[in-house]
Amino acid sequence: MIIVLRPHSTPEQIDHILDRIQELGFRAHLSKGELRTIIGVIGDENKLQAEPLSALQGVEQVLPILKPFKLASREFHAKDSVVTVGTVRIGGGSMAMIAGPCAVEGAEILDGIAREVKAAGANILRGGAFKPRTSPYSFQGLGEDGLKILRDTGDKHGMPVVTEVMDPRQIEVVGRYADMFQVGARNMQNFDLLREVGQTRRPVLMKRGMSATVKDLLMSAEYILAEGNQEVVLCERGVRSFEDSTRNMLDMSAVPNVKSQSHLPIIVDPSHATGRPDLIPAMARAAVAAGADGVHVEVHSCPEKALSDGPQALLPGQFADLMADIRRLAEVVGKTIG
Amino acid sequence: MIIVLRPHSTPEQIDHILDRIQELGFRAHLSKGELRTIIGVIGDENKLQAEPLSALQGVEQVLPILKPFKLASREFHAKDSVVTVGTVRIGGGSMAMIAGPCAVEGAEILDGIAREVKAAGANILRGGAFKPRTSPYSFQGLGEDGLKILRDTGDKHGMPVVTEVMDPRQIEVVGRYADMFQVGARNMQNFDLLREVGQTRRPVLMKRGMSATVKDLLMSAEYILAEGNQEVVLCERGVRSFEDSTRNMLDMSAVPNVKSQSHLPIIVDPSHATGRPDLIPAMARAAVAAGADGVHVEVHSCPEKALSDGPQALLPGQFADLMADIRRLAEVVGKTIG
Amino acid sequence: MIIVLRPHSTPEQIDHILDRIQELGFRAHLSKGELRTIIGVIGDENKLQAEPLSALQGVEQVLPILKPFKLASREFHAKDSVVTVGTVRIGGGSMAMIAGPCAVEGAEILDGIAREVKAAGANILRGGAFKPRTSPYSFQGLGEDGLKILRDTGDKHGMPVVTEVMDPRQIEVVGRYADMFQVGARNMQNFDLLREVGQTRRPVLMKRGMSATVKDLLMSAEYILAEGNQEVVLCERGVRSFEDSTRNMLDMSAVPNVKSQSHLPIIVDPSHATGRPDLIPAMARAAVAAGADGVHVEVHSCPEKALSDGPQALLPGQFADLMADIRRLAEVVGKTIG
Amino acid sequence: MIIVLRPHSTPEQIDHILDRIQELGFRAHLSKGELRTIIGVIGDENKLQAEPLSALQGVEQVLPILKPFKLASREFHAKDSVVTVGTVRIGGGSMAMIAGPCAVEGAEILDGIAREVKAAGANILRGGAFKPRTSPYSFQGLGEDGLKILRDTGDKHGMPVVTEVMDPRQIEVVGRYADMFQVGARNMQNFDLLREVGQTRRPVLMKRGMSATVKDLLMSAEYILAEGNQEVVLCERGVRSFEDSTRNMLDMSAVPNVKSQSHLPIIVDPSHATGRPDLIPAMARAAVAAGADGVHVEVHSCPEKALSDGPQALLPGQFADLMADIRRLAEVVGKTIG
């Protein structure tokens, strides 16, 4: 960590800063330049980052030189992690093809969708039972009944299932039915939830928050890893921006950006990112070419009657066409499905 | 609600749309323009907004004409709401001056801070016992011990207290000690938490999420109001932006913007918004001039040793100077403190 | 265009609005709903959009139903446009592979780079002679000397050349040397410049502004098309966002988004978008998979000595590897190079 | 400047970096920490910032310790600058009250507006003759005829005038009529324009670009100052954000933020920032309380017939009410008008 001093910092201020650094158990290294004096602080930067050094009188700025996450970093774990959900491998050259409706609405309709996405090549079934909805007046999900339907449908079609857990108190019941927990974008910094899914040994699909940087995303993964659960898959699903013709802005560069810093797998959700079915296939193809470890796509057999997010769902036939493209692209980039 | 059709929508598509509208219990009103056909849909738009009409074939866009919140709106409740915390009134010309450290760190230090902010004119004491921290390695708060210290200190100095509740399971314990719940920015869309603080009758200070629009903020307030708790105070605390010299971007226009649409009080937190003590006084003054119903400022007697967010705290003396300015501005804008 | 009235608009206000619409030469169509009265305005919406109807007393909001651009729209011109630069075709299945250094620095160094990118498969050579630099103390380009070097090098290697024009007064001199004008991101709304490149018949590569929506980008293209120059290629190069680990945020969905609304070709510049050579190849591959009509990549043989933007340049060998990937991806998506 | 090396940088890489630093005329200072080696580079950082050091093999990041602007900085010029326009002083405790219509539309209408804003207390008259319009089909301004009307009206009412210059070729004609040049937000990085207004000795009102950071704004001011023109007034007018209920997001903290780093005056334009007349008065009041050196407000006597931006104009009576508030606030913050 480097401390840059203000132009006219006094000898007393500098002494106080040096004392404070020593008091905290670090070594200081003073260097006077032409216009600024800087202090290098030597020791465990992770501990140091928690200290409010920039509040010391005479300090202009504090420049960290290390990343604030550790277990999620490639420095700590050089090789790509592979997360296994049921029999599906995610990472290390294997891709998850997660598909299904936004919400579980009923057994019959989910069965139909599952049959079609499975036939097209999806390897994990998704569907929400607890739904975070912006409006208190919107459909809030079927709860445990939805979980049962999801489990039965997954079993019938031989697909592991993933579903969202919104509250730590739901971990137990969701854990009884699901193969993988989803932590939604709105909960990426619900730290109690992160800690408690971290205490399970169930894989977690963690979506990037709408205003989270890639560093924030990795810090949130660190919460789960720090509790001992290493089975974390990240998901880019778009961030807030000024562009008003798409629901969010898909930050495709997050894929190689995460991979340069972390060993964790990352997939892409073009459905929530764009909110527009006409853009989803192109973005799913791009994700595969960018090196993503999978995609997450909403599919509904009758979008106009869907109880949640119908307008952003692909039809089963559109999904099948997309899967054909993805298979060809996977070959080019040296990946396999599942 | 208005449905705009695509240029070459077919008669079959139009008939299907009209049928669907009727099936949902609404009336349709067709109007052919030179380049587009539009359909006005007449009936309860709140119900209609939950329907995925834009997924219908032939639809180009769906334009809502009403706001999606109701109980929070000025149309529903024309007069400014006043929320009372202890004996402090917020709204309707009365301002909350909320001050205190980011986190409760100990009884002695909090006592010193409380004495000073009270003397300067603060009327509500703040301090976190459960802390949402980006890093799992940072100080996470004293928990119930912190709540006790906060309560005792508030009582000693005659100040009601506000503190954050991060998880629905903390509502009971926080409710035993605090006069007002704070819902943090990261939890603005933690809908279970909103619903459950809505089931209490304790005032709630709800912070705007880092990527929430003013409409999103009012939708989240609607969750609390819909459960029967009318005691909601909103708080602008900055949103994410590309500007990298401040922690967030304080959206000062949210103050009159909320007031134009809603009866709920709104205060401003310049500490989290800017993250820079040198900017906090100017932004607190601006908030009062903009019509805010109060400010929320972090104060610490020794920022360089604070366990959380020290670098953004004002010293007690700086806070006292600020309060002197605020009193003079309050007079100009016709407000009183508390 | 649809005018939504305020809840308590008076009959006098409504009459005044109807009169004003008639006065402007449009027809009005009144429709009373349960909570709002709306007025449909029938006539040429392009003319109407220039009128400040929302300033009329009693108006709550004005909802346009048409897009504000015309010549750039797919409704006006359904088929993909193909722009030809020298012998290189851009659009309609043909891709531009534009490569070269940020700035022209000298004849020898440009010759070396051109030889290598040409051998790797690039079909257009780029290099700046007039450089927009954030700092007045940075290298500002070689001016006309740079243009000569660029022209000579392009001729020697059989590549058409593209270079930036920053000011309308440079159009003449740049036009003497370049096959294609580049309008930079900072000039996307320099309307005099747009109009005057629109008066030439030279192809224009127009970069998206850092805070421009896709609609803004198409409106700026409209300026050029309206002057009679149909040879416009758009370029996505990242927009400003809160993410601080990349220079900008590449909005990959702009590619299919533009294609859904416009017939104009669109390419992607991952160099400026990310500012990080380690992310450029993945983003270039993703662009091709997303359907882009080409890519624009900075290449320098010695980035550490480049006079401008060295840290974001690929080495020639890295570019050659990328081109090999792109050729395989092009086949999958049914495109050819040049 | 500090160079942080990658964890496994080789001795050869380090030697090459040290050689390169020496070759550029700087001194290097190596320091090995537990996890990273860092190199302090001593010498003129302004020169160094132009060098692509981050492109050197083995470099992880380059951390500047100085700001990239100099003439605009408070370190260079500690005292507040005062810019004089006609007889109006801006800065150092004096405030500009700039008012007028978006565009000059005719002599009679401007005369009426000027009379009213002057009577209310405005001290500078504004009005556009060359208008940057997003759409090529919108009113583009009256050109030199508009300039003449503006000059005559200003003279008649004893007000200096400010108007936009969009293109360097307009500097001569605009300079014949105007007391102050306005550089619009879209031209904040039109570097030729900046340089050429910098070569005049006429005051310049420079608006912040829609995606410009405060640092970018000061860098653009540096272009003008570097040419010898010290008469620069900055203007915060809102930046692009995800908030869709206001035209832009007014970054009020830019006022104290600029003042902490620069001696230049800064005013606020709430009209363009919000685009909503109902929010303008509150934001103008907040600007004064935040320490702005003035405000810039659009006023039109008949907004519903304005040829440009009518919906965001205040009526003369609303402006007069606002001025009464501003006078009282000015007294509290120790400022005078003009």
Coordinates of C-alpha atoms in Angstrom, one line a residue, chain C residues 132-321:
Chain C
P132 CA -7.8 14.2 -30.2
R133 CA -6.0 14.0 -26.8
T134 CA -7.4 14.6 -23.4
S135 CA -4.3 16.4 -22.4
P136 CA -2.9 19.5 -24.2
Y137 CA 0.6 18.2 -23.3
S138 CA 0.2 14.8 -25.2
F139 CA 1.4 14.1 -28.7
Q140 CA -1.1 15.7 -31.1
G141 CA -0.3 13.8 -34.3
L142 CA 1.9 14.5 -37.4
G143 CA -0.8 16.3 -39.4
E144 CA -0.5 16.3 -43.2
D145 CA 2.9 14.6 -43.0
G146 CA 1.2 11.7 -41.2
L147 CA -1.5 11.6 -43.9
K148 CA 1.2 11.2 -46.6
I149 CA 2.9 8.4 -44.8
L150 CA -0.4 6.6 -44.3
R151 CA -1.4 7.0 -48.0
D152 CA 2.0 5.8 -49.2
T153 CA 2.0 2.8 -46.9
G154 CA -1.5 1.8 -47.8
D155 CA -0.7 2.0 -51.5
K156 CA 2.5 0.0 -51.0
H157 CA 0.6 -2.8 -49.3
G158 CA -2.6 -2.6 -51.3
M159 CA -4.8 -1.5 -48.4
P160 CA -7.3 1.3 -48.4
V161 CA -6.8 3.7 -45.5
V162 CA -9.0 5.3 -42.8
T163 CA -8.0 8.2 -40.6
E164 CA -9.8 10.6 -38.3
V165 CA -11.0 14.0 -39.2
M166 CA -11.6 16.2 -36.2
D167 CA -12.6 19.5 -37.6
P168 CA -14.5 20.5 -40.8
R169 CA -11.5 22.5 -42.0
Q170 CA -9.5 19.2 -42.2
I171 CA -12.0 17.5 -44.6
E172 CA -10.3 18.8 -47.7
V173 CA -6.8 17.8 -46.7
V174 CA -7.8 14.4 -45.2
G175 CA -9.9 13.8 -48.3
R176 CA -6.9 14.1 -50.4
Y177 CA -5.2 11.1 -48.7
A178 CA -7.8 8.9 -47.1
D179 CA -10.3 6.4 -48.5
M180 CA -12.6 6.7 -45.5
F181 CA -13.1 9.4 -42.9
Q182 CA -13.3 8.5 -39.3
V183 CA -15.5 10.6 -37.0
G184 CA -14.3 10.1 -33.5
A185 CA -16.4 9.4 -30.4
R186 CA -15.8 12.9 -29.1
N187 CA -17.2 14.3 -32.3
M188 CA -20.3 12.1 -32.8
Q189 CA -22.4 15.2 -32.0
N190 CA -20.2 17.8 -33.8
F191 CA -23.0 18.5 -36.1
D192 CA -21.1 20.8 -38.4
L193 CA -18.6 18.1 -39.0
L194 CA -21.3 15.6 -39.6
R195 CA -23.0 17.8 -42.2
E196 CA -19.8 18.5 -44.0
V197 CA -18.6 14.9 -44.3
G198 CA -22.2 14.3 -45.4
Q199 CA -21.6 16.7 -48.3
T200 CA -18.7 14.5 -49.6
R201 CA -19.2 11.1 -51.2
R202 CA -16.5 9.5 -49.2
P203 CA -17.3 6.6 -46.8
V204 CA -17.5 7.6 -43.1
L205 CA -16.7 5.4 -40.1
M206 CA -18.7 6.9 -37.3
K207 CA -17.8 6.0 -33.7
R208 CA -20.4 6.0 -31.0
G209 CA -20.0 8.7 -28.5
M210 CA -19.1 7.8 -24.9
S211 CA -22.5 8.7 -23.6
A212 CA -24.6 8.2 -26.7
T213 CA -27.5 5.8 -26.8
V214 CA -28.0 3.7 -29.9
K215 CA -30.8 6.1 -30.9
D216 CA -28.4 9.1 -30.6
L217 CA -25.9 7.2 -32.8
L218 CA -28.5 6.6 -35.5
M219 CA -29.6 10.3 -35.2
S220 CA -26.0 11.3 -35.9
A221 CA -25.9 9.0 -38.9
E222 CA -29.1 10.6 -40.1
Y223 CA -27.2 14.0 -40.3
I224 CA -24.8 12.5 -42.8
L225 CA -27.4 10.6 -44.8
A226 CA -29.6 13.7 -44.9
E227 CA -26.8 15.5 -46.8
G228 CA -26.8 12.8 -49.4
N229 CA -23.8 10.6 -48.3
Q230 CA -25.1 7.0 -47.9
E231 CA -21.7 5.5 -47.1
V232 CA -21.9 5.3 -43.3
V233 CA -20.4 2.5 -41.2
L234 CA -21.1 2.7 -37.5
C235 CA -18.7 1.6 -34.8
E236 CA -19.3 0.5 -31.2
R237 CA -16.3 1.4 -29.1
G238 CA -17.6 1.3 -25.6
V239 CA -19.4 3.8 -23.4
R240 CA -18.8 5.3 -20.0
S241 CA -19.8 3.3 -17.0
F242 CA -19.0 2.8 -13.3
E243 CA -16.8 -0.3 -14.1
D244 CA -13.3 0.9 -13.4
S245 CA -11.3 -2.1 -14.6
T246 CA -11.8 -1.4 -18.3
R247 CA -11.5 1.9 -20.1
N248 CA -15.1 1.9 -21.2
M249 CA -17.9 -0.7 -21.3
L250 CA -18.3 -2.4 -24.6
D251 CA -22.0 -2.6 -25.4
M252 CA -21.9 -5.7 -27.5
S253 CA -25.7 -5.8 -27.8
A254 CA -25.5 -2.6 -29.9
V255 CA -24.6 -4.8 -32.8
P256 CA -27.9 -6.7 -33.1
N257 CA -29.7 -3.7 -31.7
V258 CA -28.5 -1.5 -34.5
K259 CA -29.3 -4.2 -37.0
S260 CA -32.9 -4.5 -35.8
Q261 CA -33.5 -0.8 -36.4
S262 CA -31.2 0.2 -39.2
H263 CA -29.7 -1.0 -42.5
L264 CA -26.3 0.5 -41.8
P265 CA -23.2 -1.8 -41.2
I266 CA -21.8 -1.8 -37.7
I267 CA -18.3 -2.8 -36.6
V268 CA -16.7 -3.2 -33.2
D269 CA -13.5 -1.6 -31.8
P270 CA -12.4 -3.7 -28.8
S271 CA -9.2 -1.7 -28.4
H272 CA -10.8 1.6 -27.2
A273 CA -13.7 -0.2 -25.6
T274 CA -11.5 -2.2 -23.2
G275 CA -8.1 -0.4 -23.2
R276 CA -6.7 -3.8 -22.2
P277 CA -4.8 -6.0 -24.7
D278 CA -5.6 -9.1 -22.6
L279 CA -9.3 -8.6 -23.3
I280 CA -9.2 -7.5 -26.9
P281 CA -9.0 -11.0 -28.7
A282 CA -12.0 -12.3 -26.7
M283 CA -14.0 -9.2 -27.5
A284 CA -13.1 -9.3 -31.2
R285 CA -14.2 -13.0 -31.4
A286 CA -17.5 -12.1 -29.6
A287 CA -18.1 -9.2 -32.0
V288 CA -17.9 -11.6 -35.0
A289 CA -20.2 -14.1 -33.3
A290 CA -22.7 -11.3 -32.5
G291 CA -23.0 -10.4 -36.2
A292 CA -20.7 -7.4 -36.5
D293 CA -19.6 -6.3 -40.0
G294 CA -16.0 -6.1 -38.9
V295 CA -13.6 -5.2 -36.2
H296 CA -11.2 -2.3 -35.6
V297 CA -8.1 -3.2 -33.7
E298 CA -5.0 -1.2 -32.8
V299 CA -1.7 -3.0 -33.5
H300 CA 1.8 -1.7 -32.7
S301 CA 5.1 -3.5 -33.1
C302 CA 6.5 -1.8 -30.0
P303 CA 3.7 -0.7 -27.7
E304 CA 6.1 0.4 -25.0
K305 CA 7.3 3.2 -27.3
A306 CA 4.1 4.1 -29.0
L307 CA 3.4 7.8 -28.9
S308 CA -0.3 7.3 -28.3
D309 CA -2.4 4.6 -26.6
G310 CA 0.5 2.0 -26.6
P311 CA -0.8 0.1 -23.7
Q312 CA -4.0 -0.9 -25.6
A313 CA -2.3 -2.2 -28.7
L314 CA -1.9 -5.8 -29.7
L315 CA 1.5 -7.1 -31.0
P316 CA 1.5 -8.2 -34.6
G317 CA 1.8 -11.8 -33.6
Q318 CA -1.2 -11.5 -31.3
F319 CA -3.2 -10.0 -34.1
A320 CA -2.3 -12.8 -36.4
D321 CA -3.5 -15.4 -33.9

